[in-house]
PDB file of C-alpha atoms in Angstrom:
ATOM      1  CA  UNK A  18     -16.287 -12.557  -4.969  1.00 84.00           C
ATOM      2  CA  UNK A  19     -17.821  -8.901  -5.056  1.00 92.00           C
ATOM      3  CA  UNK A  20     -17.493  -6.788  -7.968  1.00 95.00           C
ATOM      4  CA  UNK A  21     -17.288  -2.941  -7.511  1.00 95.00           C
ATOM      5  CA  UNK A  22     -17.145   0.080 -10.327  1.00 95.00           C
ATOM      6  CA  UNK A  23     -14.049   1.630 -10.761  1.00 95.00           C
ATOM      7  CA  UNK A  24     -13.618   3.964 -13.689  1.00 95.00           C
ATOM      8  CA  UNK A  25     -17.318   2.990 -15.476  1.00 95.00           C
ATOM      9  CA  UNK A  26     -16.024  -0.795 -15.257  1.00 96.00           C
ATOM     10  CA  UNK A  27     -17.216  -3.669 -12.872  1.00 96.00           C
ATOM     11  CA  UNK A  28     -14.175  -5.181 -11.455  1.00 96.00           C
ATOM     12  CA  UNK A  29     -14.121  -8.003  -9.655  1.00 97.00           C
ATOM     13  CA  UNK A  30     -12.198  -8.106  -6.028  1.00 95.00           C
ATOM     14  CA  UNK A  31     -11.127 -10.105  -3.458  1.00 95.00           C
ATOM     15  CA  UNK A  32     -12.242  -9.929   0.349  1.00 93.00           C
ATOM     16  CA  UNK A  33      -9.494  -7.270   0.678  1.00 92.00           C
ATOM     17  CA  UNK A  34     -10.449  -5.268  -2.877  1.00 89.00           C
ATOM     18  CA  UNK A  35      -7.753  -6.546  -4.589  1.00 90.00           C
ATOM     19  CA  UNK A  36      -8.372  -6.753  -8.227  1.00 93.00           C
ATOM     20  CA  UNK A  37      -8.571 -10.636  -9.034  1.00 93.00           C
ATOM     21  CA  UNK A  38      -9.135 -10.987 -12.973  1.00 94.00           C
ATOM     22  CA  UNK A  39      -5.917  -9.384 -14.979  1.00 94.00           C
ATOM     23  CA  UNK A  40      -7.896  -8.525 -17.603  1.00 95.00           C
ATOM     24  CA  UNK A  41     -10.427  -6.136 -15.957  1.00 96.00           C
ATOM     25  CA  UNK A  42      -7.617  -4.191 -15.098  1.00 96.00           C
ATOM     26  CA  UNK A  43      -6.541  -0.870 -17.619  1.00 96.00           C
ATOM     27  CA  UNK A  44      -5.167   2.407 -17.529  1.00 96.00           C
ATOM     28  CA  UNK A  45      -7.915   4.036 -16.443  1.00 97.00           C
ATOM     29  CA  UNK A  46      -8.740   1.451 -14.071  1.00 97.00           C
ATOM     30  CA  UNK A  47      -5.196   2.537 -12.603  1.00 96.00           C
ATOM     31  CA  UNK A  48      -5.060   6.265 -12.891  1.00 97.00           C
ATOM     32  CA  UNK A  49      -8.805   5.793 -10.928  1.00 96.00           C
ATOM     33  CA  UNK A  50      -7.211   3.816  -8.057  1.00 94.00           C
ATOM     34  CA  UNK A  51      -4.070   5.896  -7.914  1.00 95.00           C
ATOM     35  CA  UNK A  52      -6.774   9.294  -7.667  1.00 95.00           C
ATOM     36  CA  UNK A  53      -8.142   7.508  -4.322  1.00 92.00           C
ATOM     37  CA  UNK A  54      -4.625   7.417  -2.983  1.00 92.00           C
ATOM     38  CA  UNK A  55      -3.377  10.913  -4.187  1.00 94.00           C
ATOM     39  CA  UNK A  56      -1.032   9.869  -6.775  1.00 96.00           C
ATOM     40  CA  UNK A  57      -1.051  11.660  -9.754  1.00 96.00           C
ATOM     41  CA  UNK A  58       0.967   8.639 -12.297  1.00 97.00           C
ATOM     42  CA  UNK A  59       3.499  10.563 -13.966  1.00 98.00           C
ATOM     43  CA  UNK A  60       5.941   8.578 -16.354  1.00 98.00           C
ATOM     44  CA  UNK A  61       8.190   6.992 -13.396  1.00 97.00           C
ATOM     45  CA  UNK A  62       4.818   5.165 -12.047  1.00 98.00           C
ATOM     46  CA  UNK A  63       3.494   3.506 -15.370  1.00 98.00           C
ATOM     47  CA  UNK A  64       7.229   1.850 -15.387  1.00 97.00           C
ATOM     48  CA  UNK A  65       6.567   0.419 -12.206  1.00 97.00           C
ATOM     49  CA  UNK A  66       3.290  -0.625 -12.944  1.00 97.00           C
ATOM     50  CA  UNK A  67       3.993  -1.574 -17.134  1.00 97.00           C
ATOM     51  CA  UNK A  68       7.018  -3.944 -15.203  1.00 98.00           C
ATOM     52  CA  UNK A  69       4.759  -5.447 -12.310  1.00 97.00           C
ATOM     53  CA  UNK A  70       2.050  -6.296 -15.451  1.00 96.00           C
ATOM     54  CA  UNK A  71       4.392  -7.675 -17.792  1.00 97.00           C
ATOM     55  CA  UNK A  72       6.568  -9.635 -14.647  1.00 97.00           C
ATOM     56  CA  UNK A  73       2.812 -11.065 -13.684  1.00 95.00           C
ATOM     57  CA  UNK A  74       2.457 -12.325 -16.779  1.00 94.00           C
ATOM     58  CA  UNK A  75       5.768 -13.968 -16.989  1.00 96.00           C
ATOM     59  CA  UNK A  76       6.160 -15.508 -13.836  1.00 95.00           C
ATOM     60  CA  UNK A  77       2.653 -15.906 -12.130  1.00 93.00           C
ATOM     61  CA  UNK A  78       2.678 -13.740  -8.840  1.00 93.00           C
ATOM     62  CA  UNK A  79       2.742 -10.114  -7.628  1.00 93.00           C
ATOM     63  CA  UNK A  80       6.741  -9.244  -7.261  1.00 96.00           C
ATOM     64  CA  UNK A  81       8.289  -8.157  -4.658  1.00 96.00           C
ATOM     65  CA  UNK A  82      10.108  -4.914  -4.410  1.00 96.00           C
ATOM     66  CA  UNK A  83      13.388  -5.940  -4.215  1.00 97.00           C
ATOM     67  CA  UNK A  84      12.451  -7.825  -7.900  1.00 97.00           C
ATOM     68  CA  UNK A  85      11.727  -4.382  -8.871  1.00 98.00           C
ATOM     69  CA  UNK A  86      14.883  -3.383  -8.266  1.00 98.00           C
ATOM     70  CA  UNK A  87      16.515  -6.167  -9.476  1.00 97.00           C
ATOM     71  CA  UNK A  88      14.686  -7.018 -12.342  1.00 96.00           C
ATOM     72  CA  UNK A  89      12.604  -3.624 -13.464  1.00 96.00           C
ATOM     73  CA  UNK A  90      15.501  -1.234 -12.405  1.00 97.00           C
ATOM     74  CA  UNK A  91      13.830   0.941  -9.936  1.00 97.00           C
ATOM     75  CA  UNK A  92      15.094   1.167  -6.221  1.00 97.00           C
ATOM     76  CA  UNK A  93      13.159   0.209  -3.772  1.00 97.00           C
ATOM     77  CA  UNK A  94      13.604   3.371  -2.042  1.00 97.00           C
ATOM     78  CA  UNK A  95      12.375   5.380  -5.232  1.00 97.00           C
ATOM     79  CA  UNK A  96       9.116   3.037  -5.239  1.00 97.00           C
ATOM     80  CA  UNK A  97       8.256   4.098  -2.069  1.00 96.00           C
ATOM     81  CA  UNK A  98       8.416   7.600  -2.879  1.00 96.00           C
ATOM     82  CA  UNK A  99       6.323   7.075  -6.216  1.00 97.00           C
ATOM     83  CA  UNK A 100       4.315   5.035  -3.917  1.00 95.00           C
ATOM     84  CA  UNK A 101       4.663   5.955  -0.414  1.00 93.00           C
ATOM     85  CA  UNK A 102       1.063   3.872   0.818  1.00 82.00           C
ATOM     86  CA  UNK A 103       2.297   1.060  -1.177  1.00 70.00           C
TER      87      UNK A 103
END
């Protein structure tokens, strides 16, 4: 798989850069990608992204937005404002 920088760290990806090791992944791995999508993370994004980590964990798999409705609280139509390129 290739490895790229992101933030001063070599993170490995998949063919589609998708980060594929959880534990490369940190903060400032996150506020790096969100800078290369114009997102500035402000409070309401690190719940989104705290829940999708913690739900991961749990249960195995990415989830899907209507789980983070369900399950983290936030509707989906707020996540696609906080994250309107997904």
């Amino acid at each position: 798989m290739p490895v790229i920088e992101i933030a001063g760290k070599q993170i490995t990806v998949n063919e589609e850069g998708f980060l594929t090791k959880y534990d490369e992944w940190d903060e400032a791995v996150a506020q790096a990608l969100a800078k290369q999508i114009d997102i500035e993370m402000t409070d309401a994004h690190w719940a989104i992204v705290k829940f999708l980590r913690e739900d991961f964990k749990k249960v195995g798999e990415t989830a899907t937005s209507r789980r983070v409705q369900t399950e983290g609280g936030v509707p989906v139509k707020e996540q696609f404002v906080l994250f309107p390129k997904k």
